[in-house]
Coordinates of C-alpha atoms and ligand atoms in Angstrom, one line a residue:
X1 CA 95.3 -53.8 -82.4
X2 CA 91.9 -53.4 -81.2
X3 CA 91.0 -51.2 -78.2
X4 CA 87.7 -51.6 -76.2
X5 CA 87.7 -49.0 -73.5
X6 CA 85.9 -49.6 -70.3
X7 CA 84.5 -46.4 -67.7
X8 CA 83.2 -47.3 -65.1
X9 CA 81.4 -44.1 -63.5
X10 CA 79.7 -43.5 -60.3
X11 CA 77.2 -40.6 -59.5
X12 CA 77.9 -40.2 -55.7
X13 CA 74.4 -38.6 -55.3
X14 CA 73.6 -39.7 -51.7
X15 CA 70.5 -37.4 -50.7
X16 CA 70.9 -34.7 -53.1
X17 CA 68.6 -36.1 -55.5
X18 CA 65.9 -37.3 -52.8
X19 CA 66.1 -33.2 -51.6
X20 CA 66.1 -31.8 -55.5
X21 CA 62.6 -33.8 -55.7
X22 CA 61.5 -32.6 -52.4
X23 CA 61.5 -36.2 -50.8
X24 CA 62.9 -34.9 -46.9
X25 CA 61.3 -37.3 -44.9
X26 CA 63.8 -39.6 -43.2
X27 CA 63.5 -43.4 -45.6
X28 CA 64.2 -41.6 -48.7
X29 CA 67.2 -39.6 -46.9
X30 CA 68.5 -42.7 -45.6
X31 CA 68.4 -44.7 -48.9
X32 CA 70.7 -41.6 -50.2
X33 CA 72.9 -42.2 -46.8
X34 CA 72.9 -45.4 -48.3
X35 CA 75.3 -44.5 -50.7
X36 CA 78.0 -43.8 -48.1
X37 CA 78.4 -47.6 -47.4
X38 CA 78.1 -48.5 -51.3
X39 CA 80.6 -45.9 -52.2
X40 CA 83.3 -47.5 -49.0
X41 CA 82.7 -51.2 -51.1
X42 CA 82.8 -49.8 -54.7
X43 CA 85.8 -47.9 -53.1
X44 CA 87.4 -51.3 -52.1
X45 CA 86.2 -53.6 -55.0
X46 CA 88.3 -51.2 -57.6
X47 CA 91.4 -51.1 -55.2
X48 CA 91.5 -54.6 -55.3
X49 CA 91.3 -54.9 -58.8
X50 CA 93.6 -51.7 -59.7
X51 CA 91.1 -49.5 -61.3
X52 CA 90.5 -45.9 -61.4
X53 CA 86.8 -45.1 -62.2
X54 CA 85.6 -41.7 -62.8
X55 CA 82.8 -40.3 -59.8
X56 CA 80.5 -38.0 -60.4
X57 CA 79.8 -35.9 -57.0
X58 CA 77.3 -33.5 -56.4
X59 CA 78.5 -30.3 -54.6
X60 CA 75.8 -31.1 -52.1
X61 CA 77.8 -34.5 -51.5
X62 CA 81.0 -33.0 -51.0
X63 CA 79.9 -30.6 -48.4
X64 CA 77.8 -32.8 -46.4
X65 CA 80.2 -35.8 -46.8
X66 CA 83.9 -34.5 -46.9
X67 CA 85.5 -37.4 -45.6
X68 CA 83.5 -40.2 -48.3
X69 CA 84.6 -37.7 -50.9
X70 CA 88.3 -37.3 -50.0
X71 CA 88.3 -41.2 -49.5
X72 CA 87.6 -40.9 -53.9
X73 CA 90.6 -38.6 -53.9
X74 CA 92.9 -40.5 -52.0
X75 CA 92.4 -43.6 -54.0
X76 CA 93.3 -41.5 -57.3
X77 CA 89.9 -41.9 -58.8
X78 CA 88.9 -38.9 -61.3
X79 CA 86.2 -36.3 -60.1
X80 CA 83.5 -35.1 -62.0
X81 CA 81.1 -32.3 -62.6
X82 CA 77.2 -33.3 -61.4
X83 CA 75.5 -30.1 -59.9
X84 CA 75.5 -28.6 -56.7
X85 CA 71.9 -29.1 -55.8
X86 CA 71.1 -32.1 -58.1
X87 CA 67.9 -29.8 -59.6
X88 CA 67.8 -30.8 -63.3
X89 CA 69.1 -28.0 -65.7
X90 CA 66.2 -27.6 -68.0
X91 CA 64.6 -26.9 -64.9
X92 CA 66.3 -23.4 -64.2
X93 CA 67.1 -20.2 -65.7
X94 CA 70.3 -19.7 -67.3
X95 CA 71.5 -17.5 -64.1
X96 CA 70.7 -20.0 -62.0
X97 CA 72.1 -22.9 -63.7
X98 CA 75.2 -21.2 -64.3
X99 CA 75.1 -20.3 -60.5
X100 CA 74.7 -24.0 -59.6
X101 CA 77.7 -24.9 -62.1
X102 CA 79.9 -22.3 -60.8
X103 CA 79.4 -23.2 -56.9
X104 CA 80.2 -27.3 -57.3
X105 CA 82.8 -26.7 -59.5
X106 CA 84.7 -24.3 -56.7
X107 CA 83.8 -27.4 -54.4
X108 CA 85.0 -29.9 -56.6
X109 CA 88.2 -27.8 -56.7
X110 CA 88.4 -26.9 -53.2
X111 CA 88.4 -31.3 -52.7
X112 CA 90.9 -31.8 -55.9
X113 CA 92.4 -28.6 -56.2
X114 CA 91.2 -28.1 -59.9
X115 CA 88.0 -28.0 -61.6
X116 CA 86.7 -30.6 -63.6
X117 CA 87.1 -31.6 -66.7
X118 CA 83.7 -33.3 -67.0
X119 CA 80.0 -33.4 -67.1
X120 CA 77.3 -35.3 -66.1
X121 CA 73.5 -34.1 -65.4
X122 CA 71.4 -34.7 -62.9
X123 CA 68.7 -36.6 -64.6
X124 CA 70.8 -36.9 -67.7
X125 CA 68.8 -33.9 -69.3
X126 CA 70.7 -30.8 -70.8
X127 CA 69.1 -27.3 -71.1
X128 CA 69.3 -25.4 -73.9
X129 CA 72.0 -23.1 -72.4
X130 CA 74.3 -26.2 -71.0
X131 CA 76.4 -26.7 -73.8
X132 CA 77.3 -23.4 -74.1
X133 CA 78.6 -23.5 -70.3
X134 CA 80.2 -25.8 -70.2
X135 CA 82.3 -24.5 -73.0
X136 CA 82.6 -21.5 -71.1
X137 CA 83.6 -23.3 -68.1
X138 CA 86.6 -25.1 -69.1
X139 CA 85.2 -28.5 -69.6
X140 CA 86.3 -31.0 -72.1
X141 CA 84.0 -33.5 -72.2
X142 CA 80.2 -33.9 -71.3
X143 CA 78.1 -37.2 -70.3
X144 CA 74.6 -36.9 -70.6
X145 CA 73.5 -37.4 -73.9
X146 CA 72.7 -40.4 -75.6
X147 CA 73.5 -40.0 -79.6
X148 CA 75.4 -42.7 -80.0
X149 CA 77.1 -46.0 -77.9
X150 CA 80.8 -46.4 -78.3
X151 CA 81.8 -44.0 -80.5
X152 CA 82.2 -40.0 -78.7
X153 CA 81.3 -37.4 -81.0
X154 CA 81.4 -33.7 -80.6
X155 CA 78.1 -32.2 -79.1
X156 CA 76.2 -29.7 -80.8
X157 CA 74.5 -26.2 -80.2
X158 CA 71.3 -25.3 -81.6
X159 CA 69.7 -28.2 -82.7
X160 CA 66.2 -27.2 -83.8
X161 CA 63.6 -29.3 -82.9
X162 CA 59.7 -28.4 -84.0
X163 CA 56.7 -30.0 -84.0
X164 CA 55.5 -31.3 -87.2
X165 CA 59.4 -30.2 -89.0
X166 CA 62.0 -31.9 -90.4
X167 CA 64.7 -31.8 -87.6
X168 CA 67.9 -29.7 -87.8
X169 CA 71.4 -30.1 -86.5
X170 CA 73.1 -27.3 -85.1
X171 CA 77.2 -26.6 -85.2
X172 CA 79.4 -29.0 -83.5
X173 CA 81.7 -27.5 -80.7
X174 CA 84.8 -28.8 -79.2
X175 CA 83.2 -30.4 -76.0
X176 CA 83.4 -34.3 -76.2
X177 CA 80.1 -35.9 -75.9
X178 CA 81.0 -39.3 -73.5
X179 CA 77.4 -40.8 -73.3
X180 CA 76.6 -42.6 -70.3
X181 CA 75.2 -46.4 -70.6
X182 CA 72.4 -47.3 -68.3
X183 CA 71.2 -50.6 -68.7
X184 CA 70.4 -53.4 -66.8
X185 CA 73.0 -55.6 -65.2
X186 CA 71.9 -58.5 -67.1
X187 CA 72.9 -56.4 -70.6
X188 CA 76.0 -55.1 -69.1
X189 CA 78.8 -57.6 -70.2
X190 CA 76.4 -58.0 -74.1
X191 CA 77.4 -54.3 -74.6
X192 CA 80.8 -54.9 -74.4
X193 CA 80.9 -58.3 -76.3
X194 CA 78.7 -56.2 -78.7
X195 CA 81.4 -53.7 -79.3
X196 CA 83.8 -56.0 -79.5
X197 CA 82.2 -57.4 -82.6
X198 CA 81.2 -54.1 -83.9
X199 CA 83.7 -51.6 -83.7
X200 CA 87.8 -52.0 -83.2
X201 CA 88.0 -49.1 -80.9
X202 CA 85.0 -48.0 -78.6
X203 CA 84.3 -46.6 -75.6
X204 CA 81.9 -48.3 -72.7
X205 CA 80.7 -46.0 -70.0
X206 CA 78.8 -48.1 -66.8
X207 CA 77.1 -45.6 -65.2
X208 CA 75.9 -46.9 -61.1
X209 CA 74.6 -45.3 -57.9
X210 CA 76.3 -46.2 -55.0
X211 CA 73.4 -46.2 -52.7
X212 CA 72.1 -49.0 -55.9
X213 CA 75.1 -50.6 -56.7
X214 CA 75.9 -50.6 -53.0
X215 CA 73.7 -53.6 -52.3
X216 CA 75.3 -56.4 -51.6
X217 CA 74.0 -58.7 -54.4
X218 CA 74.7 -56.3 -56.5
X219 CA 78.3 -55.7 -55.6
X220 CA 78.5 -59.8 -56.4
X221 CA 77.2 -58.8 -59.8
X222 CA 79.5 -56.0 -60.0
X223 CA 82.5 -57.8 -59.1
X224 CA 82.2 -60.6 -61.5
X225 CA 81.4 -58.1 -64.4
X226 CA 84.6 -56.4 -63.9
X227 CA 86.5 -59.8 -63.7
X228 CA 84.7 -60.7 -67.2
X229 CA 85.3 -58.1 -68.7
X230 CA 89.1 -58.3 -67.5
X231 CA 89.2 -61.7 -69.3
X232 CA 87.9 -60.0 -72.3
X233 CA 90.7 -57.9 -72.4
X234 CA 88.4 -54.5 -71.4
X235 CA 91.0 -51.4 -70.9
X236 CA 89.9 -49.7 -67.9
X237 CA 90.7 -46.1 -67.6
X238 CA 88.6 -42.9 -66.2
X239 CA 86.4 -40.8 -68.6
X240 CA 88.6 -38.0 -68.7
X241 CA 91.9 -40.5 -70.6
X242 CA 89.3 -41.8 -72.7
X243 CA 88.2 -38.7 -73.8
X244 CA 91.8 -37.3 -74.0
X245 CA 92.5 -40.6 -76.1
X246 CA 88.8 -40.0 -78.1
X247 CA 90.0 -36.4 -79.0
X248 CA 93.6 -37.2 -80.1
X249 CA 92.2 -40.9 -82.3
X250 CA 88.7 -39.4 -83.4
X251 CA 88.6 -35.3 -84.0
Ligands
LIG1 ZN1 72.8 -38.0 -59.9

């Protein structure tokens, strides 16, 4: 029987990522406020369609915004790992990356009451030290890289990358590389008819903004993707079952 796995994800930044890039004055605040509304109509799309989605919340988000964030806990939706502070990882030391992992994950459990089980950057970039954290850390799966579409594959350490050399591959680990798809809304519902042809099991992430997605037109859009891909016979689920199913079908 063929399987085509759906994940719809949401990184519930709201101003954290206007802050990490130093943009405090009060329109680019308020466009992160933004995503309180989009998150309170994602929140009600997926309820009345029975899904669980997987959110990705800054610890900045669930400090500032308690009540939004327990709203995603209430309606059984999986949380996820995406910074404190929003600052890009390849952007800090080790110390302070680990710092920054360490402090949203005790906030992510402090709103769950465990830690998570997943990973997505801030700006999609990995330093050369994040893999080897998030091992450390307990987590199973990471979404940031981009290495492939529907098929997870185990992410390395110590890739080597030099100018002007033949590039290396490093070992592969036990962390669960779930990349995130960002693509247009016009593409979205072609990637999945595209793994339908392609593969018989696969794994579609959608990954949204809720201070983007939060528009109306765009919840339109949103809504009638999910009902297509519904008719196609998409299995919804959060990242953390399809990476549970990933590790048991693929590794
Ligand atoms: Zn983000």
């Amino acid at each position: 029987m063929p399987r085509h796995i759906v994940c719809l994800t949401f990184d519930f930044d709201t101003q954290s990522g206007f802050i990490a890039r130093g943009m405090m004055t009060p329109t680019p605040l308020s466009r992160g406020e933004f995503g309180l509304v989009g998150a309170r109509r994602i929140l009600a799309l997926l309820k009345d369609h029975g899904l669980r989605a997987t959110w990705f919340i800054p610890g900045f988000t669930i400090e500032s915004h308690p009540a939004a964030c327990d709203a995603v806990v209430q309606d059984g939706h999986e949380v996820a790992h995406h910074s404190w502070a929003h600052v890009p990882p390849a952007q800090q030391t080790r110390a302070e990356e680990e710092a920054d992992l360490i402090r949203a994950n005790e906030a992510v459990e402090k709103l769950t009451g465990r830690k998570a089980r997943g990973y997505r950057s801030p700006s999609w970039d990995l330093s050369e030290s994040t893999i080897d954290l998030l091992l450390a850390h307990g987590f199973r799966y990471d979404s940031s890289l981009m290495g492939a579409d529907y098929w997870p594959y185990r992410a390395r350490r110590g890739d080597v990358a030099e100018l002007g050399k033949p590039f290396r591959f490093g070992a592969e680990t036990s962390l669960i590389e779930m990349q995130p798809a960002r693509s247009v809304m016009e593409n979205w519902l072609d990637e999945f008819r595209y793994m339908q042809q392609s593969v018989e099991w696969g794994v579609l992430t959608y990954t949204m903004h809720p201070y983007v997605i939060g528009r109306g037109y765009r919840m339109l859009a949103l809504e009638d993707l999910i009902k297509k891909l519904k008719d196609m016979g998409a299995m919804f689920m959060t990242m953390e079952d399809a990476a549970a199913e990933a590790q048991a079908k693929m590794f």
